[in-house]
Amino acid sequence: MNRTKQILGEQKTLLALLILCIFMSIFSNVFLTGANLTAVLIQVSIYGITACGMTFAIIGGEFDLSVGSTMAMTGLLSVVLEPALGQIPAIFAALLAACLAGALNGFLIARCKINSFIATIGTMYIIKGVALRISDGRPVQSACAWYQKIGNGWLLGIPVMVWVLLACVLATAYILRQTRFGRNVYTIGGSSEVAHNSGISVVKCKTVIFIICGFTAGIAGILNASRLNTGAATHGETLALSVITGTVIGGTSLVGGVGNVWKTMVGILFFNVLTNALNILRVYSYYQTAIRGILLVAIIALESYQVYQKQRY
């Protein structure tokens, strides 16, 4: 009995996802259609790829609110630099810019000891301002014929974006569990002081964490711009909070030191299926925003209560 209770507690998000899917399959004849499931998978890919980087950050006891702006800037640069550099070099240059944005976050947080909330809010506005200046506030359309095939292509009957997501998830799982760097991330999230006393370079590790955050947001930005065949500074405005919500729902603790990418993907899937369900049920977008906010507050409150209970006993 206790074992069953423990399993249900650990897999509560997966259980909630299954219940939601069963409910929607009964009350909607649209939910299980191929077109709708494909749309959900594509949306999950954008959030999920970004969430891979966010998982590193949250396990390490930090988070990154600038991923939405990084995503928008990367997608925009891949389009804007295309005429001068060619499409492939433009994509690599855009990803390099995303990594530099992550390195800036790492420098401010790890080296300058600025709180990640303050630092990444600041860089969020800086990056968005740069993107707005580059595009003059207007969407920029790609002139490359094959660019949009990246985000809209299929391989073996599955969208290319889903294959990219799978590659990112497998790489994240391997790094977190099978490498020294991954184990250091967990140690730092548990206690930076213990990590430092153990000989771990906390500054270097945290900087790499934020570079990974920038890189995964950059990949998502390339795929999103390719899917729309357009880069815009306004893309990804709600990405950060949505990704953080999905990651925390999946069981990655905001306290740090706890979580894995597989649970993160369950949380991201639940968040996106819930959004899809609300759209199908024609719930007003204003109410949807409120529901997401309530969900985030409820999850954080529950986690805080659980931490309090553990400390108490």
Tab-separated table of N, CA and C in Angstrom, residues 96-150:
chain	number	residue	atom	x	y	z
A	96	LEU	N	25.371	30.939	-32.198
A	96	LEU	CA	26.496	31.499	-31.447
A	96	LEU	C	26.039	32.696	-30.616
A	97	ALA	N	25.181	33.528	-31.199
A	97	ALA	CA	24.637	34.680	-30.470
A	97	ALA	C	23.816	34.216	-29.262
A	98	ALA	N	23.072	33.120	-29.434
A	98	ALA	CA	22.278	32.578	-28.325
A	98	ALA	C	23.188	32.094	-27.200
A	99	CYS	N	24.293	31.442	-27.564
A	99	CYS	CA	25.253	30.972	-26.566
A	99	CYS	C	25.920	32.148	-25.846
A	100	LEU	N	26.199	33.217	-26.578
A	100	LEU	CA	26.791	34.414	-25.967
A	100	LEU	C	25.817	35.068	-24.987
A	101	ALA	N	24.531	35.049	-25.336
A	101	ALA	CA	23.506	35.570	-24.414
A	101	ALA	C	23.493	34.737	-23.137
A	102	GLY	N	23.597	33.412	-23.297
A	102	GLY	CA	23.665	32.548	-22.127
A	102	GLY	C	24.922	32.789	-21.310
A	103	ALA	N	26.052	33.013	-22.001
A	103	ALA	CA	27.308	33.298	-21.300
A	103	ALA	C	27.215	34.599	-20.507
A	104	LEU	N	26.506	35.586	-21.059
A	104	LEU	CA	26.304	36.848	-20.335
A	104	LEU	C	25.519	36.605	-19.047
A	105	ASN	N	24.469	35.795	-19.139
A	105	ASN	CA	23.704	35.440	-17.933
A	105	ASN	C	24.597	34.735	-16.920
A	106	GLY	N	25.399	33.787	-17.409
A	106	GLY	CA	26.290	33.060	-16.520
A	106	GLY	C	27.291	33.969	-15.835
A	107	PHE	N	27.838	34.928	-16.575
A	107	PHE	CA	28.794	35.880	-16.003
A	107	PHE	C	28.138	36.718	-14.906
A	108	LEU	N	26.940	37.228	-15.174
A	108	LEU	CA	26.254	38.085	-14.203
A	108	LEU	C	25.863	37.320	-12.943
A	109	ILE	N	25.429	36.073	-13.130
A	109	ILE	CA	24.921	35.292	-11.996
A	109	ILE	C	26.042	34.588	-11.242
A	110	ALA	N	26.923	33.912	-11.976
A	110	ALA	CA	27.966	33.124	-11.322
A	110	ALA	C	29.139	33.975	-10.865
A	111	ARG	N	29.577	34.894	-11.711
A	111	ARG	CA	30.761	35.692	-11.398
A	111	ARG	C	30.411	36.936	-10.583
A	112	CYS	N	29.344	37.633	-11.001
A	112	CYS	CA	28.976	38.887	-10.318
A	112	CYS	C	28.017	38.678	-9.155
A	113	LYS	N	27.551	37.428	-8.971
A	113	LYS	CA	26.686	37.056	-7.849
A	113	LYS	C	25.352	37.803	-7.839
A	114	ILE	N	24.839	38.115	-9.030
A	114	ILE	CA	23.530	38.760	-9.125
A	114	ILE	C	22.457	37.671	-9.123
A	115	ASN	N	21.385	37.907	-8.396
A	115	ASN	CA	20.275	36.949	-8.341
A	115	ASN	C	19.774	36.643	-9.749
A	116	SER	N	19.516	35.367	-10.034
A	116	SER	CA	19.136	34.960	-11.397
A	116	SER	C	17.829	35.605	-11.850
A	117	PHE	N	16.936	35.883	-10.912
A	117	PHE	CA	15.678	36.562	-11.269
A	117	PHE	C	15.970	37.956	-11.820
A	118	ILE	N	16.782	38.698	-11.103
A	118	ILE	CA	17.112	40.068	-11.518
A	118	ILE	C	17.941	40.057	-12.791
A	119	ALA	N	18.975	39.216	-12.823
A	119	ALA	CA	19.901	39.195	-13.964
A	119	ALA	C	19.192	38.824	-15.257
A	120	THR	N	18.376	37.770	-15.221
A	120	THR	CA	17.760	37.300	-16.466
A	120	THR	C	16.576	38.164	-16.900
A	121	ILE	N	15.947	38.861	-15.961
A	121	ILE	CA	14.946	39.856	-16.370
A	121	ILE	C	15.647	40.993	-17.115
A	122	GLY	N	16.801	41.417	-16.580
A	122	GLY	CA	17.553	42.476	-17.237
A	122	GLY	C	18.015	42.077	-18.631
A	123	THR	N	18.598	40.879	-18.750
A	123	THR	CA	19.064	40.439	-20.068
A	123	THR	C	17.893	40.160	-21.016
A	124	MET	N	16.753	39.785	-20.451
A	124	MET	CA	15.564	39.582	-21.278
A	124	MET	C	15.216	40.867	-22.038
A	125	TYR	N	15.233	41.991	-21.310
A	125	TYR	CA	14.913	43.274	-21.955
A	125	TYR	C	16.028	43.731	-22.891
A	126	ILE	N	17.274	43.466	-22.501
A	126	ILE	CA	18.400	43.839	-23.365
A	126	ILE	C	18.323	43.099	-24.699
A	127	ILE	N	18.135	41.777	-24.618
A	127	ILE	CA	18.088	40.951	-25.830
A	127	ILE	C	16.894	41.330	-26.697
A	128	LYS	N	15.757	41.563	-26.057
A	128	LYS	CA	14.571	41.951	-26.824
A	128	LYS	C	14.788	43.305	-27.497
A	129	GLY	N	15.436	44.224	-26.788
A	129	GLY	CA	15.725	45.529	-27.376
A	129	GLY	C	16.638	45.417	-28.588
A	130	VAL	N	17.634	44.539	-28.494
A	130	VAL	CA	18.526	44.305	-29.634
A	130	VAL	C	17.748	43.737	-30.809
A	131	ALA	N	16.877	42.774	-30.526
A	131	ALA	CA	16.082	42.155	-31.590
A	131	ALA	C	15.144	43.163	-32.249
A	132	LEU	N	14.543	44.029	-31.447
A	132	LEU	CA	13.648	45.055	-31.993
A	132	LEU	C	14.426	46.038	-32.872
A	133	ARG	N	15.649	46.364	-32.433
A	133	ARG	CA	16.464	47.292	-33.229
A	133	ARG	C	16.879	46.645	-34.547
A	134	ILE	N	17.260	45.383	-34.507
A	134	ILE	CA	17.695	44.686	-35.718
A	134	ILE	C	16.570	44.628	-36.752
A	135	SER	N	15.367	44.360	-36.272
A	135	SER	CA	14.238	44.179	-37.195
A	135	SER	C	13.412	45.441	-37.384
A	136	ASP	N	13.801	46.516	-36.664
A	136	ASP	CA	13.016	47.757	-36.694
A	136	ASP	C	11.574	47.494	-36.246
A	137	GLY	N	11.410	46.491	-35.387
A	137	GLY	CA	10.103	46.180	-34.823
A	137	GLY	C	9.167	45.424	-35.748
A	138	ARG	N	9.668	45.021	-36.916
A	138	ARG	CA	8.794	44.340	-37.887
A	138	ARG	C	9.231	42.889	-38.085
A	139	PRO	N	8.290	41.993	-38.403
A	139	PRO	CA	8.659	40.615	-38.750
A	139	PRO	C	9.473	40.596	-40.028
A	140	VAL	N	10.431	39.687	-40.124
A	140	VAL	CA	11.284	39.573	-41.303
A	140	VAL	C	11.094	38.173	-41.890
A	141	GLN	N	10.738	38.125	-43.159
A	141	GLN	CA	10.464	36.842	-43.805
A	141	GLN	C	11.711	36.316	-44.505
A	142	SER	N	11.896	34.991	-44.436
A	142	SER	CA	13.041	34.368	-45.087
A	142	SER	C	12.815	34.278	-46.592
A	143	ALA	N	13.893	34.495	-47.351
A	143	ALA	CA	13.815	34.374	-48.810
A	143	ALA	C	14.386	33.044	-49.289
A	144	CYS	N	14.842	32.209	-48.326
A	144	CYS	CA	15.440	30.920	-48.678
A	144	CYS	C	14.340	29.870	-48.845
A	145	ALA	N	14.344	29.210	-49.978
A	145	ALA	CA	13.251	28.274	-50.298
A	145	ALA	C	13.207	27.087	-49.346
A	146	TRP	N	14.380	26.581	-48.914
A	146	TRP	CA	14.373	25.369	-48.099
A	146	TRP	C	14.373	25.644	-46.599
A	147	TYR	N	14.498	26.922	-46.201
A	147	TYR	CA	14.576	27.250	-44.771
A	147	TYR	C	13.355	26.752	-44.006
A	148	GLN	N	12.168	26.988	-44.582
A	148	GLN	CA	10.957	26.594	-43.873
A	148	GLN	C	10.773	25.080	-43.810
A	149	LYS	N	11.544	24.337	-44.618
A	149	LYS	CA	11.441	22.876	-44.579
A	149	LYS	C	12.026	22.297	-43.295
A	150	ILE	N	12.910	23.057	-42.635
A	150	ILE	CA	13.508	22.580	-41.391
A	150	ILE	C	12.427	22.400	-40.331
